[in-house]
CSV table of C-alpha atoms in Angstrom, one decimal:
chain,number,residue,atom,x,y,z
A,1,UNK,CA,-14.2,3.6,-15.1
A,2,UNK,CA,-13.1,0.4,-13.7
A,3,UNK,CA,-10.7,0.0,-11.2
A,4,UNK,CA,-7.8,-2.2,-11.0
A,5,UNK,CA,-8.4,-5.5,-11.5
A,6,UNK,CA,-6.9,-8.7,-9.5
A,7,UNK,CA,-7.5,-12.0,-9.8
A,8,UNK,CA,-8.1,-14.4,-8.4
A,9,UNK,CA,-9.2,-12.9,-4.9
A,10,UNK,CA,-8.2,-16.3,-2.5
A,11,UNK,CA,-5.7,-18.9,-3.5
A,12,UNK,CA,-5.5,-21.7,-1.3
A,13,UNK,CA,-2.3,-24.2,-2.3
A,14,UNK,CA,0.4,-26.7,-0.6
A,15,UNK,CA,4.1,-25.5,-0.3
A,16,UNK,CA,6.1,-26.8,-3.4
A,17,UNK,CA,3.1,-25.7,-6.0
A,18,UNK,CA,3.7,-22.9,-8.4
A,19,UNK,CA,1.1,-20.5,-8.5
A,20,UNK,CA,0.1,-17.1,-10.4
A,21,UNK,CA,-1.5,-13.7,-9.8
A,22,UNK,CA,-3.0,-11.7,-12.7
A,23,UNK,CA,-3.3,-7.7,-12.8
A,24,UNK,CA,-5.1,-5.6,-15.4
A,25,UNK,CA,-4.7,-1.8,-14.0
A,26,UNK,CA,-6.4,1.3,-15.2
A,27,UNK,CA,-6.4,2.2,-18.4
A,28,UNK,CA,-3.5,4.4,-19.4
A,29,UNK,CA,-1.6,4.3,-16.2
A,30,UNK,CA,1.9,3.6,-17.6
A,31,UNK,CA,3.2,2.7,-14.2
A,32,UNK,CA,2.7,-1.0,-12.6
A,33,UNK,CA,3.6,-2.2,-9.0
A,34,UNK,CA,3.3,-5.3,-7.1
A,35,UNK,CA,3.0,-5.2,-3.2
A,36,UNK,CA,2.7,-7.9,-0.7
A,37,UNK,CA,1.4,-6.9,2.7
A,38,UNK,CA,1.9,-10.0,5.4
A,39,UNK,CA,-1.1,-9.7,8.3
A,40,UNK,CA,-0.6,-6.7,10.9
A,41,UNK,CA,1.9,-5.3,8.1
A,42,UNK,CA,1.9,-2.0,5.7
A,43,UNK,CA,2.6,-3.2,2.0
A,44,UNK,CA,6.0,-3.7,0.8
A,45,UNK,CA,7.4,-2.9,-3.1
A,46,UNK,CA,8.3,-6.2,-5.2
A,47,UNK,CA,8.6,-4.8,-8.1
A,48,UNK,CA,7.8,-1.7,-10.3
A,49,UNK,CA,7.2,-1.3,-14.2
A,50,UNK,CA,7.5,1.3,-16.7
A,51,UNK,CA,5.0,0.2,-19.3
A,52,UNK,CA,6.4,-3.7,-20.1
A,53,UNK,CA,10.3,-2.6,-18.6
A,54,UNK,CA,10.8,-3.5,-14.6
A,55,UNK,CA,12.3,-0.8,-13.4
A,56,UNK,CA,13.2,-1.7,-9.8
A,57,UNK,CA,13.0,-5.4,-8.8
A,58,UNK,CA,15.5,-4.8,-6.0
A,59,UNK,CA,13.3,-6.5,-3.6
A,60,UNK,CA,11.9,-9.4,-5.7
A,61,UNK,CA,12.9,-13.0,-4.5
A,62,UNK,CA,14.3,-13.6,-7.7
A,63,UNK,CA,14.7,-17.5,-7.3
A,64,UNK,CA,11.3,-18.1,-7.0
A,65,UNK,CA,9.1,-15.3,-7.7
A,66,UNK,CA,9.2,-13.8,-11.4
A,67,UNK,CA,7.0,-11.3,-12.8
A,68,UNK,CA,5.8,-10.5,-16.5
A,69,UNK,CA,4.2,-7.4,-18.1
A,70,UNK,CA,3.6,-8.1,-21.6
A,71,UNK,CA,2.7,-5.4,-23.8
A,72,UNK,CA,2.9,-2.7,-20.9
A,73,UNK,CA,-0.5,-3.6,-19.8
A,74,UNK,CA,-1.6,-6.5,-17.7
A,75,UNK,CA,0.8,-7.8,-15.3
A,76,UNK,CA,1.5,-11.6,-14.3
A,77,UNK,CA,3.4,-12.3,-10.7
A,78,UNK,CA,4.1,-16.0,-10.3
A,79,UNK,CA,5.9,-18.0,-6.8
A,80,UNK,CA,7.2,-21.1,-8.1
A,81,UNK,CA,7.9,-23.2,-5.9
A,82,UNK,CA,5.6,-21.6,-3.1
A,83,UNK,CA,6.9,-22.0,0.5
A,84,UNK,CA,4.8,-21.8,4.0
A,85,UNK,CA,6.6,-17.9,4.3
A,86,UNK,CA,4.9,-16.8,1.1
A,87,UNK,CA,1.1,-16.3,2.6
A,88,UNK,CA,0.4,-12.9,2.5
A,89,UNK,CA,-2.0,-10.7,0.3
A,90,UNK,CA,-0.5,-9.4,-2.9
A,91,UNK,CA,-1.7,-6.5,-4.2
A,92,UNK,CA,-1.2,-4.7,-7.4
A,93,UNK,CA,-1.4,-1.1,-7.7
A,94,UNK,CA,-1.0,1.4,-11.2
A,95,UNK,CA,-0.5,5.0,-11.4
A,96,UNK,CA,-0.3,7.8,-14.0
A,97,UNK,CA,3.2,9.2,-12.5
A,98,UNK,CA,6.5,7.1,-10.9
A,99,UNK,CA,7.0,9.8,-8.4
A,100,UNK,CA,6.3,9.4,-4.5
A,101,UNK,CA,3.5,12.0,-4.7
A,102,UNK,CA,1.5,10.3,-7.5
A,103,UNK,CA,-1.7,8.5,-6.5
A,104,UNK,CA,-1.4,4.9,-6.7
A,105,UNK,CA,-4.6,3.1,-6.9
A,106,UNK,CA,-4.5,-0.3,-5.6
A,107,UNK,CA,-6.6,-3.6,-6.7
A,108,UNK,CA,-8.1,-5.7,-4.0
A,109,UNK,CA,-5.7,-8.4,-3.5
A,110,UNK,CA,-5.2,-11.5,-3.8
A,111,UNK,CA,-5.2,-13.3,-0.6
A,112,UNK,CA,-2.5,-16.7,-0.8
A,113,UNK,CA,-2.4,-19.5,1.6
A,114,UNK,CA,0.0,-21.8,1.8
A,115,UNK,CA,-0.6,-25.1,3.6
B,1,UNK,CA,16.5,1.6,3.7
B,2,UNK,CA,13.9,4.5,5.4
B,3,UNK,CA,12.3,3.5,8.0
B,4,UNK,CA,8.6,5.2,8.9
B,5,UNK,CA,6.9,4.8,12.4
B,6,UNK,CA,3.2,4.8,12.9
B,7,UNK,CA,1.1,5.3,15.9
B,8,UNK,CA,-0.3,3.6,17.9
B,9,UNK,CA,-0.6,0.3,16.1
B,10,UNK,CA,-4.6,-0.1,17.2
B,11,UNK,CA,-7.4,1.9,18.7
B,12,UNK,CA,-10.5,1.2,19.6
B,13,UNK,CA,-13.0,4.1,20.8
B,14,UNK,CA,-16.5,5.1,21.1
B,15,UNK,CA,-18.5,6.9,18.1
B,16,UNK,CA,-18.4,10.7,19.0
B,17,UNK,CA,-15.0,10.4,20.2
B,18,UNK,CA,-11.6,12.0,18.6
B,19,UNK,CA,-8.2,10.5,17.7
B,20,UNK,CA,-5.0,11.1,16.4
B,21,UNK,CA,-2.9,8.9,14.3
B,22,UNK,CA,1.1,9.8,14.7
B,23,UNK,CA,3.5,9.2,11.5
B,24,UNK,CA,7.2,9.9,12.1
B,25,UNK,CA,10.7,9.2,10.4
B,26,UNK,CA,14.2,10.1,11.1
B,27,UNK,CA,14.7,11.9,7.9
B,28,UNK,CA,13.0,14.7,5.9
B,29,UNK,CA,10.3,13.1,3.7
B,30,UNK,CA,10.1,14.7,0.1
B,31,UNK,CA,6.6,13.5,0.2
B,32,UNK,CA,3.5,11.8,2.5
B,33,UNK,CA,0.4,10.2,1.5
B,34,UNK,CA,-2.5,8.7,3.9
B,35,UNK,CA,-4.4,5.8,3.0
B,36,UNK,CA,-6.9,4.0,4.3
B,37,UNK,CA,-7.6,0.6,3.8
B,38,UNK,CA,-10.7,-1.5,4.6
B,39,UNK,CA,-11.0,-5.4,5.1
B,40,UNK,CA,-10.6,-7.5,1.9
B,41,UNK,CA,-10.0,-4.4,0.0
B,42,UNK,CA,-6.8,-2.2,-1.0
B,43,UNK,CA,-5.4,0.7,0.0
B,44,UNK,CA,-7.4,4.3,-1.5
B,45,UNK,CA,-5.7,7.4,-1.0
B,46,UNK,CA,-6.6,10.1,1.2
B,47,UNK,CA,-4.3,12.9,0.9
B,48,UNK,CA,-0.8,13.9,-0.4
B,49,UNK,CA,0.9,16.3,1.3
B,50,UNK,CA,4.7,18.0,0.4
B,51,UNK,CA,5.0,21.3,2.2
B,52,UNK,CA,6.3,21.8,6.0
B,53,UNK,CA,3.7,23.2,8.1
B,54,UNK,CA,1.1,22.1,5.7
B,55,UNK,CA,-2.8,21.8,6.7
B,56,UNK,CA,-5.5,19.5,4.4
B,57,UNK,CA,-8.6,18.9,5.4
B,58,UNK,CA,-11.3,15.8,4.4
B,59,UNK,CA,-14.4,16.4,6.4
B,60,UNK,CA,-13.6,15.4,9.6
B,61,UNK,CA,-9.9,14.2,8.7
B,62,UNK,CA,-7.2,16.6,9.6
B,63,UNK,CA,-3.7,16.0,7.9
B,64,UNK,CA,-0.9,18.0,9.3
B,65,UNK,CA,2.7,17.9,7.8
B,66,UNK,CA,5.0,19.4,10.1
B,67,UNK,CA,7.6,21.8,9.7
B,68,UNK,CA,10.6,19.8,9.4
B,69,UNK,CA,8.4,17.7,7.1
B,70,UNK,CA,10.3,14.6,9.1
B,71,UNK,CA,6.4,13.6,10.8
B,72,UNK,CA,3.0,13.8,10.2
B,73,UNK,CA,-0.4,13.4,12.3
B,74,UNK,CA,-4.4,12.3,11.2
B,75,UNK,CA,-6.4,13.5,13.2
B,76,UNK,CA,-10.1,12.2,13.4
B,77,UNK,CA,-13.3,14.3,14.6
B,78,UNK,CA,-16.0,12.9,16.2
B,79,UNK,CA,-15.4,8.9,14.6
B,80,UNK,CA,-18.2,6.9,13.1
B,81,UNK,CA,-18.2,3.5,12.8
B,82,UNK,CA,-17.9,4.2,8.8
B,83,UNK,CA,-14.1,5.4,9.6
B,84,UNK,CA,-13.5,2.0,11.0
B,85,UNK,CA,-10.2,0.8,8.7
B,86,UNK,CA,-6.7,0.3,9.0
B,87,UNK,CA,-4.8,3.8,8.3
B,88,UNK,CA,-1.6,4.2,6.5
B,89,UNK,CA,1.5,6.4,6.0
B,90,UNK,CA,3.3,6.3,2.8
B,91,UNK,CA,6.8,8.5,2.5
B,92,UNK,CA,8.7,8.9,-0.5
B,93,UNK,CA,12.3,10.7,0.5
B,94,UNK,CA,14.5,12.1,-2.0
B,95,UNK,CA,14.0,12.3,-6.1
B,96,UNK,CA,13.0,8.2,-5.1
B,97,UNK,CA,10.0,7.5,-6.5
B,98,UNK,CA,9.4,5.1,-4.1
B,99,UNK,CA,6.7,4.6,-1.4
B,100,UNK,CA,8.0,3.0,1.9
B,101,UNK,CA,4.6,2.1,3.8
B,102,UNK,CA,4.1,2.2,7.8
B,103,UNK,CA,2.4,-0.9,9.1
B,104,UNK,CA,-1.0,0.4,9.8
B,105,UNK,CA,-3.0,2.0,12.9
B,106,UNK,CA,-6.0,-0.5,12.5
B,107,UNK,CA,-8.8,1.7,14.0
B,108,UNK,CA,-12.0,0.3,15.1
B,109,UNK,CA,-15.0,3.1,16.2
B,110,UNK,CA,-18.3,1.3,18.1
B,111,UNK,CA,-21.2,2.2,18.1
């Protein structure tokens, strides 16, 4: 069974550019999250959906980042415009449960520079 | 906001040789995962544990949750290069289903 699914791995782009991350997680995992984890840092919560409804965006830089989960499956996070502060590796993770104590199986990243 | 301490933040050590990873916060966690995650990759779970005073085992990983469920220690047998990785702590606290990640013990065993 195939994991979940990131793309595209490296993303190299100059501040001011918008740019986009695609997720497809596991198949019938309801639950959706997007992490960014800065270097020598654990990951930290953006945002969380219940099939397509964000649940908790609480942490989400709403005036630049936005985030889309059409049809409760695959998952879009965008930065528009991208600043020098937003390099980091964002990660998306899905699980069967929304508790604490469910497994949540991450993707592999996608690592953004900004120059 | 909870906060969740890990330590140390790096080790290095010999193959053959044991460690302990420390996990600690300043209120009761309802739950506490492990993960480990390896360069360019993310983060796969380890363990889960809920219960004070609980014990899990993973080959040569011990997980201990202790009583007062506020901390929580890996303990490593005889490392291999192979457990080379950065390890973290995830707690949940409360009905939140959040996971408030520790920023990593990034553990290197040589050969």
């Amino acid at each position: 069974e195939a994991g979940v699914v990131q793309s595209p791995r490296y993303k190299i782009i100059e501040k001011k550019q918008p740019v986009a991350f695609w997720c497809n997680p596991i198949s019938g995992h309801n639950t959706l999250y997007w992490y960014r984890q800065n270097l020598g840092q654990g990951p930290e919560l953006l945002i969380r959906y219940e099939n397509e409804e964000a649940v908790d965006d609480s942490q989400l830089p709403k005036d630049r980042f936005s985030a889309e989960r059409l049809k409760g499956v695959d998952s879009t996070l965008k930065i528009q415009p991208a600043e020098l502060g937003d390099s980091a590796v964002y990660l998306c993770a899905s699980s069967l449960g929304r508790f604490g104590n469910n497994e949540q199986f991450f993707g592999p990243g996608t690592r953004l520079t900004v120059l | 906001t909870q906060l969740l301490e890990q330590s140390p933040q790096f080790l290095s050590i010999q193959e053959g040789e044991n460690l302990t990873v420390y996990c600690n916060s300043s209120s009761v966690f309802s739950s506490l995962q492990w993960y480990r995650q390896e360069p360019g990759e993310g983060p796969v779970l380890l363990v889960t544990v809920v219960t004070g005073g609980e014990v899990k085992k993973l080959k040569r990983l011990t997980f201990q949750f202790g009583d007062a469920r506020k901390d929580s220690s890996l303990h490593i047998t005889a490392a291999q290069p192979g457990d080379t990785g950065l390890y973290l702590c995830a707690g949940a606290w409360g009905s939140n289903y959040k996971l408030t990640f520790g920023k990593g013990t990034l553990l290197t065993v040589n050969p």
